[in-house]
XYZ file of C-alpha atoms in Angstrom:
423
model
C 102.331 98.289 102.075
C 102.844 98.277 105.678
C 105.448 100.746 105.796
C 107.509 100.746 109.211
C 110.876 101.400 108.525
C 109.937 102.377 104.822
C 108.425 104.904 105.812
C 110.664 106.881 108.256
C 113.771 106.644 105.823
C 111.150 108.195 103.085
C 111.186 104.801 100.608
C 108.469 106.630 99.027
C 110.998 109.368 97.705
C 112.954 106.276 96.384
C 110.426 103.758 94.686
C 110.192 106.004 91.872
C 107.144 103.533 90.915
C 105.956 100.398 88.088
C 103.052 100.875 86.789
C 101.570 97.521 86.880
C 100.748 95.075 84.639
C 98.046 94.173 82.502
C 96.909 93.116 79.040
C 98.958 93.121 76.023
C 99.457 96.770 74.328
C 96.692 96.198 71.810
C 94.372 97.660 74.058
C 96.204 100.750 73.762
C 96.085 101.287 70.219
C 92.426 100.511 69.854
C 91.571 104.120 70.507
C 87.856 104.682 72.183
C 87.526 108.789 72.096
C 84.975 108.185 73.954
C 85.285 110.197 77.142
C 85.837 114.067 75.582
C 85.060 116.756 78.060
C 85.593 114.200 80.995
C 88.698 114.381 83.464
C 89.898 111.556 85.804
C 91.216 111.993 88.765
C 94.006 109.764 90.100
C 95.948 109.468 93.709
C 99.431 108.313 93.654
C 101.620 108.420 96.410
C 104.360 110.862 96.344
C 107.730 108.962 94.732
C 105.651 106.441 92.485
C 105.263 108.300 89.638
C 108.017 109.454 87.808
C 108.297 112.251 85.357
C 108.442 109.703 81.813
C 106.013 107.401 83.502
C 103.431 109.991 83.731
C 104.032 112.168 81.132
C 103.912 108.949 78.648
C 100.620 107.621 80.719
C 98.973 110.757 80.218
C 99.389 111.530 76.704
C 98.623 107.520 75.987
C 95.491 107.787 78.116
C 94.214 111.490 76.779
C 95.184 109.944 73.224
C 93.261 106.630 73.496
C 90.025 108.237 75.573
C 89.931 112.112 74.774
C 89.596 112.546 78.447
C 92.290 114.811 80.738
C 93.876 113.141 83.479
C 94.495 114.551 86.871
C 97.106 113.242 88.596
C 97.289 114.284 92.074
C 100.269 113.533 94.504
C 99.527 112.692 98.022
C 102.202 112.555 101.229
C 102.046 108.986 102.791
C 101.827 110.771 106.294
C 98.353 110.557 107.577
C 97.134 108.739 104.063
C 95.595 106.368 105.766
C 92.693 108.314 107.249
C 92.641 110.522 104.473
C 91.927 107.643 101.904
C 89.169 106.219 104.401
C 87.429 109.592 104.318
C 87.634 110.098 100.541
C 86.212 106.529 99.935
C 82.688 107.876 101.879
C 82.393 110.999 100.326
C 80.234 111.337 97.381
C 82.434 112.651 94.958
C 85.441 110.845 95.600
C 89.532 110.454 93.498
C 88.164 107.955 90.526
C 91.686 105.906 90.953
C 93.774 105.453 93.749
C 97.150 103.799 94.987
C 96.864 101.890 98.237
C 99.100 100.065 99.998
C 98.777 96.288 99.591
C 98.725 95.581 102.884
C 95.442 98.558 103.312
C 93.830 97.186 100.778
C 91.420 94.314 102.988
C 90.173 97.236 105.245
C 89.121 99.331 102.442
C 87.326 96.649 100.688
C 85.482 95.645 104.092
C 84.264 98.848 104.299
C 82.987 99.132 100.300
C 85.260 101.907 99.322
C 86.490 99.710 96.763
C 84.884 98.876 93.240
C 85.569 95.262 92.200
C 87.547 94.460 89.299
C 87.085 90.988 88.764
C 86.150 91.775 84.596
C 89.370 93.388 84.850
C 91.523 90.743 86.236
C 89.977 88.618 83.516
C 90.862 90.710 81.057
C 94.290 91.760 81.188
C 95.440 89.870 84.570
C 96.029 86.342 83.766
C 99.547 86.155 84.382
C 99.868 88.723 87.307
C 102.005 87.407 89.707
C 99.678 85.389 92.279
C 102.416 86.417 95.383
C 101.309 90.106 94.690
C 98.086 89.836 93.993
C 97.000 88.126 96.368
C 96.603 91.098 98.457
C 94.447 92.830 95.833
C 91.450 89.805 96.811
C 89.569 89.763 99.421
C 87.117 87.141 100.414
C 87.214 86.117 97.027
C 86.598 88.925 94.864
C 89.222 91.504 93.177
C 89.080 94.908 94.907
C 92.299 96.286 92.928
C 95.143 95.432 90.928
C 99.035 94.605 91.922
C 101.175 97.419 90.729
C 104.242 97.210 91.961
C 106.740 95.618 95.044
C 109.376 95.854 96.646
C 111.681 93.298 99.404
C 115.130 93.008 101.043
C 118.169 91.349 100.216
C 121.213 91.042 101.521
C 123.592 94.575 101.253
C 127.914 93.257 101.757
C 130.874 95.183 101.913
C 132.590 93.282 98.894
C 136.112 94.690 100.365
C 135.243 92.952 103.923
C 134.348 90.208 102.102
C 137.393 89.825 99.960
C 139.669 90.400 103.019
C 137.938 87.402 104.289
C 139.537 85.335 101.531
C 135.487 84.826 100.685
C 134.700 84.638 97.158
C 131.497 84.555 95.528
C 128.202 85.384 97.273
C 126.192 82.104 99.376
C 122.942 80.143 97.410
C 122.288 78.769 100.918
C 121.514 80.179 103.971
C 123.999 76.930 105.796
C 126.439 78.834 103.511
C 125.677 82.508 104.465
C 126.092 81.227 107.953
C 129.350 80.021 107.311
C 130.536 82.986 105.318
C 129.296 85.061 108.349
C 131.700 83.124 111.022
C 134.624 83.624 108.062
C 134.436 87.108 108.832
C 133.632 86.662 112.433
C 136.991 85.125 112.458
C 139.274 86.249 109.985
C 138.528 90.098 110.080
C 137.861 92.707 113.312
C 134.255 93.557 111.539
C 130.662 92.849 112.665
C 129.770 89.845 110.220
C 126.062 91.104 110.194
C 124.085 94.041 111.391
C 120.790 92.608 112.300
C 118.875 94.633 115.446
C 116.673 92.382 116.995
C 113.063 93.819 116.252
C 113.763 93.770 112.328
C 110.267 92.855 112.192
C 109.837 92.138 108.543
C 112.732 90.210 107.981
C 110.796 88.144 110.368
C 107.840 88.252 109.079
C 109.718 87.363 105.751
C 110.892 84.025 107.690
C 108.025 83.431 109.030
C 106.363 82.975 105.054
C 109.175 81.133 103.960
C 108.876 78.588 106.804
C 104.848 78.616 106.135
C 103.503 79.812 109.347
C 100.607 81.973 109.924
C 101.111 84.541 112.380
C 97.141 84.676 112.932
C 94.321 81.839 113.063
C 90.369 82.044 113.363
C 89.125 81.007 116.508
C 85.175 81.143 115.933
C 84.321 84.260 114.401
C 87.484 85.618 115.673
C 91.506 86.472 114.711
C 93.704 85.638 117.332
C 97.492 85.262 117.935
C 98.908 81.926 116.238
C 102.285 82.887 117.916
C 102.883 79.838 119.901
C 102.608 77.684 116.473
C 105.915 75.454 115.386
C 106.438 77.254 112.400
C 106.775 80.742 113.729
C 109.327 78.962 116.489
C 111.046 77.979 113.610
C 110.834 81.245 111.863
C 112.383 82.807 115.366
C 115.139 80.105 115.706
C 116.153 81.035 112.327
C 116.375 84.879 113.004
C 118.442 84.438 116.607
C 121.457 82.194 114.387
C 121.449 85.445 112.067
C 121.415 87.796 115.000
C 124.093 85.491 116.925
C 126.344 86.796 114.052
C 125.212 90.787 115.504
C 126.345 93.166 118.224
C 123.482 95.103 117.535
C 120.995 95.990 120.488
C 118.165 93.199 120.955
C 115.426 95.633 121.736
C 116.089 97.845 119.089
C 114.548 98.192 115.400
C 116.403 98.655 111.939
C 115.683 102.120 112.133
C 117.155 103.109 115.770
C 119.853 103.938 114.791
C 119.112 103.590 110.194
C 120.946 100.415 109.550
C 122.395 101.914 106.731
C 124.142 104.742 108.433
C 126.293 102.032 110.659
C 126.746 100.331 107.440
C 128.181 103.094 106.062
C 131.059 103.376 108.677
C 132.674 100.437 106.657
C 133.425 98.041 109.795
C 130.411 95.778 109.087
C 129.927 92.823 106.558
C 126.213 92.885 105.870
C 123.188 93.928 106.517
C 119.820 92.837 105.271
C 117.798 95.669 104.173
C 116.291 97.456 101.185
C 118.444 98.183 97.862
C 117.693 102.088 98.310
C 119.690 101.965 101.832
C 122.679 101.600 99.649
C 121.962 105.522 98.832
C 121.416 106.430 102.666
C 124.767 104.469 102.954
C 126.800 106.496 100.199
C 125.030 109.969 101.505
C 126.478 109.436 105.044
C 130.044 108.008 103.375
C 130.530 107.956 99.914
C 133.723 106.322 99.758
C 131.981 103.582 100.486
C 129.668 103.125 97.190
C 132.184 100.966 95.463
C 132.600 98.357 97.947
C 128.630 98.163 98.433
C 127.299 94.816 96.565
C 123.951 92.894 96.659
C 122.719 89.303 97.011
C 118.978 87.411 97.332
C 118.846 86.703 100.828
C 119.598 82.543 100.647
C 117.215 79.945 101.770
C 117.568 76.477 103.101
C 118.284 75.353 99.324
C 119.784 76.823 96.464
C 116.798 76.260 94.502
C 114.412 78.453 96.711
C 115.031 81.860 98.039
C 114.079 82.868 101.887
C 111.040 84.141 102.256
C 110.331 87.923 102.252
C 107.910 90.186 103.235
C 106.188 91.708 99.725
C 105.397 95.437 100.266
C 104.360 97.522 97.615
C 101.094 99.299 96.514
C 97.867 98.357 94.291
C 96.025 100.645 92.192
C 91.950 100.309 92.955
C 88.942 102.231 91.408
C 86.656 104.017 94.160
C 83.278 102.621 94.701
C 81.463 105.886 94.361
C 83.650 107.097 91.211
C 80.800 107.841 88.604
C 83.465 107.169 86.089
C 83.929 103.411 86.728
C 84.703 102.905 82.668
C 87.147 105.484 82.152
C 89.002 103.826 85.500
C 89.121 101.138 84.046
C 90.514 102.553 80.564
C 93.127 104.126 82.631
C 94.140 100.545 84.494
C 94.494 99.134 81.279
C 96.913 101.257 80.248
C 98.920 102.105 83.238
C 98.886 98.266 83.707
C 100.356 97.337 80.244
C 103.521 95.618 79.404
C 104.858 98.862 78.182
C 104.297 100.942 81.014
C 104.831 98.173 83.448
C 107.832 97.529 81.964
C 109.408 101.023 81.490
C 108.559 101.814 85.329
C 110.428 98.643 86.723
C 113.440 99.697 84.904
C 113.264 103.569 85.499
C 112.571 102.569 89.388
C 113.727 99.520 90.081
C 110.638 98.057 91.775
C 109.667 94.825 90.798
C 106.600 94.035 88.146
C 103.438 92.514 88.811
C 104.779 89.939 86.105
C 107.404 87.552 86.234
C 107.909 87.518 82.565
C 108.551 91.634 82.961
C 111.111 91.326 85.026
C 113.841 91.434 82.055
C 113.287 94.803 82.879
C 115.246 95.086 85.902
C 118.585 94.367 84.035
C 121.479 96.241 85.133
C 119.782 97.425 88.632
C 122.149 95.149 90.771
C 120.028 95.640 93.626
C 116.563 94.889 91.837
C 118.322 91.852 90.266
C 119.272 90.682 93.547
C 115.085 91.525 94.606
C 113.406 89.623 92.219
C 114.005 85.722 92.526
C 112.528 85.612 95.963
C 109.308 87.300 95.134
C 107.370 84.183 93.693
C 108.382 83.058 97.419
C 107.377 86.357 99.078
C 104.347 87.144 101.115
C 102.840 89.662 103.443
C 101.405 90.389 107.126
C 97.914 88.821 107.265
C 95.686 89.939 104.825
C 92.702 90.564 107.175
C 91.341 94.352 108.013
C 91.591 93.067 111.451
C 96.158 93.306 111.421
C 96.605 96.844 111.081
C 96.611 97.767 115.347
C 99.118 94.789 115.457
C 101.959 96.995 113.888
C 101.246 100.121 116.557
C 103.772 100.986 118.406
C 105.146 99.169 120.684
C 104.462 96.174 118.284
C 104.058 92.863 120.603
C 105.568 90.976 117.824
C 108.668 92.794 118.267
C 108.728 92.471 122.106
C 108.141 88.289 121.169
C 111.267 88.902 119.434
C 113.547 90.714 121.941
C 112.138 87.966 124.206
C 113.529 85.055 122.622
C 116.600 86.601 121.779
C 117.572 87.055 125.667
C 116.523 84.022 126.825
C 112.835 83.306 126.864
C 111.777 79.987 124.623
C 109.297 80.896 121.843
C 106.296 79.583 123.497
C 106.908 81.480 126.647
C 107.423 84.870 124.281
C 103.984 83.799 122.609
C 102.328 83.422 125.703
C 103.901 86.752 127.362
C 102.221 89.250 124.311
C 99.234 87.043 123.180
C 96.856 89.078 125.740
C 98.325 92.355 123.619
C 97.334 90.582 120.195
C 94.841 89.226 120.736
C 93.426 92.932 122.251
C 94.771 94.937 119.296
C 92.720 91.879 116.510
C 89.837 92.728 118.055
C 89.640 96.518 117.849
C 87.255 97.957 116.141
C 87.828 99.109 112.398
């Protein structure tokens, strides 16, 4: 998962973790005892493994294999580099959690085992919008474990002063809801900055554009493409709605902090900003409600941007079986299932996401995820999110006055720079 703003407001501390999905639960009762005297070692990121989740993994794994199992929590500062060098080393973690975004540039570089037996085996029905990430150039390097996307986050008082009632199934009807407010009540109808990049990006899928294409042997900047002007055109009528500064990101100031102030209708965001709302003001928890962000039909969600992590088995792990043991139990309906409800992330099934009953906010997550997508799923994207992000200053571009193409053109030197550094 590319991280960005998930990151600096610590979403790690929040996705208290699915375990993903797999086979059936019949693998867990067939008991190998195979593996006495052995110990795994597994890397998951600090905040996606909760106390039941791992407690009940590890006495289901140590039951089934007679192995021990190490879990060991890393920080998600610095991970990055610190995965890349464990992945070389000879005697590297046997399992490890990876962002689903990171996972292309680790399999490039044949850190990554392939689990293709295993996505036969127990991954039929994974979700195809969250594993896609877990393939590259064909082959399974790891398997989808869990996601997470935005929705929208109202003031239901705001709302009701508005004389509004019910929540919009299209985004024509959002719009309109929006200039209710505008007009019958002194609050912001939306906070929306105008480098919230992965609402964007989240546009950007659900109009079909590709923010990337090959030219030769090479990625290069597909900004000046129709679709992504469409994607942009969309974003400026939801930021028309906005007093928020055009050269600033969701996080500068946290969205959810001016939320929490009570003077603004929306804001599109992540359901755990609803807690960063109710620590800076919690009077305002009762008036804070949830909705899928609409689309251009009531039938299809927008688009979102998918992040989440994958779990993959190192290449030089001399325990590639007892991995795989491991997957197929972390990845079963039971444990897949109690981890979406405990934490509110969404499954790497659809037919798992019963689970999320009674989360308002996960509820209001999960029908755009068979819609959902992420950045470009080439090694080569990573240096494209660096600070300052060109796609962000394409963004503040448009929204004060350039055309699209004219954006494109003004960062596509920048892009097409940062897709060709070296890995």
């Amino acid at each position: 998962m590319k991280r960005g703003l998930l990151a600096a407001t610590g979403v790690a501390a929040m996705l208290v973790t699915v375990a993903a999905c797999g086979s059936g639960d019949d693998d867990e009762k067939a008991g190998t005892d195979g593996f006495k005297g052995e110990t795994l070692t597994v890397w998951a990121m600090n905040g996606s493994t909760p106390d039941g989740w791992t407690k009940d993994v590890k006495a289901a794994f140590e039951k089934k294999t007679g192995a021990k199992l190490k879990l060991e929590i890393q920080q998600w500062n610095g991970i990055q580099q610190k995965v890349t060098t464990a992945l070389s080393e000879s005697d590297p973690p046997d399992v490890i959690e990876i962002g689903n975004t990171q996972t292309p540039a680790y399999a490039q570089t044949g850190g990554l085992a392939e689990l293709t037996d295993l996505k036969e085996s127990i991954g039929a029905d994974w979700a195809d919008s969250l594993n896609k990430s877990a393939v590259y150039e064909g082959k399974q390097y790891a398997a989808p474990w869990y996601a997470v996307n935005r929705v929208v986050l109202y003031n239901k008082k705001i709302w009701a002063k508005a004389g509004i009632k019910g929540t919009p199934r299209t985004r024509a009807e959002f719009f309109q809801d929006l200039e209710t407010i505008r007009k019958k009540t002194d609050a912001e109808p939306l906070y929306l900055p105008g480098q919230n990049w992965y609402f964007f990006d989240g546009l950007a899928i659900g109009t079909g554009a590709e923010l990337v294409k090959k030219d030769g042997d090479k990625w290069v900047s597909n900004l000046t493409d129709a679709k992504v002007a469409k994607a942009m055109d969309i974003y400026k009528q939801y930021q028309s709605f906005s007093k928020a500064p055009k050269d600033k990101d969701e996080a500068t100031p946290q969205q959810a902090d001016v939320f929490a102030k009570g003077k603004t209708g929306a804001f599109i965001g992540m359901g755990y900003e609803a807690a960063v709302a109710v620590k800076a003001n919690p009077e305002i928890e009762k008036d804070i409600g949830y909705f899928t962000i609409p689309g251009e039909t009531a039938d299809k969600p927008e688009g979102v941007f998918l992040g989440g992590s994958n779990l993959a088995v190192a290449a030089g792990s001399k325990k590639q079986e007892l991995a795989k043991e491991f997957l197929k139990i972390a990845l079963s309906d039971t444990y897949e299932g109690q981890l979406a409800k405990e934490g509110g992330v969404i499954p790497n099934k659809e037919s798992l996401q019963s689970h999320l009953k009674g989360n308002a906010s996960a509820e209001a997550a999960a029908p755009a995820v068979a819609g959902g997508g992420t950045t470009p799923l080439i090694p080569e994207w990573a240096p494209v999110e660096n600070a300052p992000n060109p796609i962000k200053t394409y963004m503040t571009a448009v929204l004060k006055g350039k055309s699209p193409t004219e954006a494109a053109k003004s960062v596509e030197d920048e892009m097409n720079k940062r897709l060709s550094q070296e890995q």
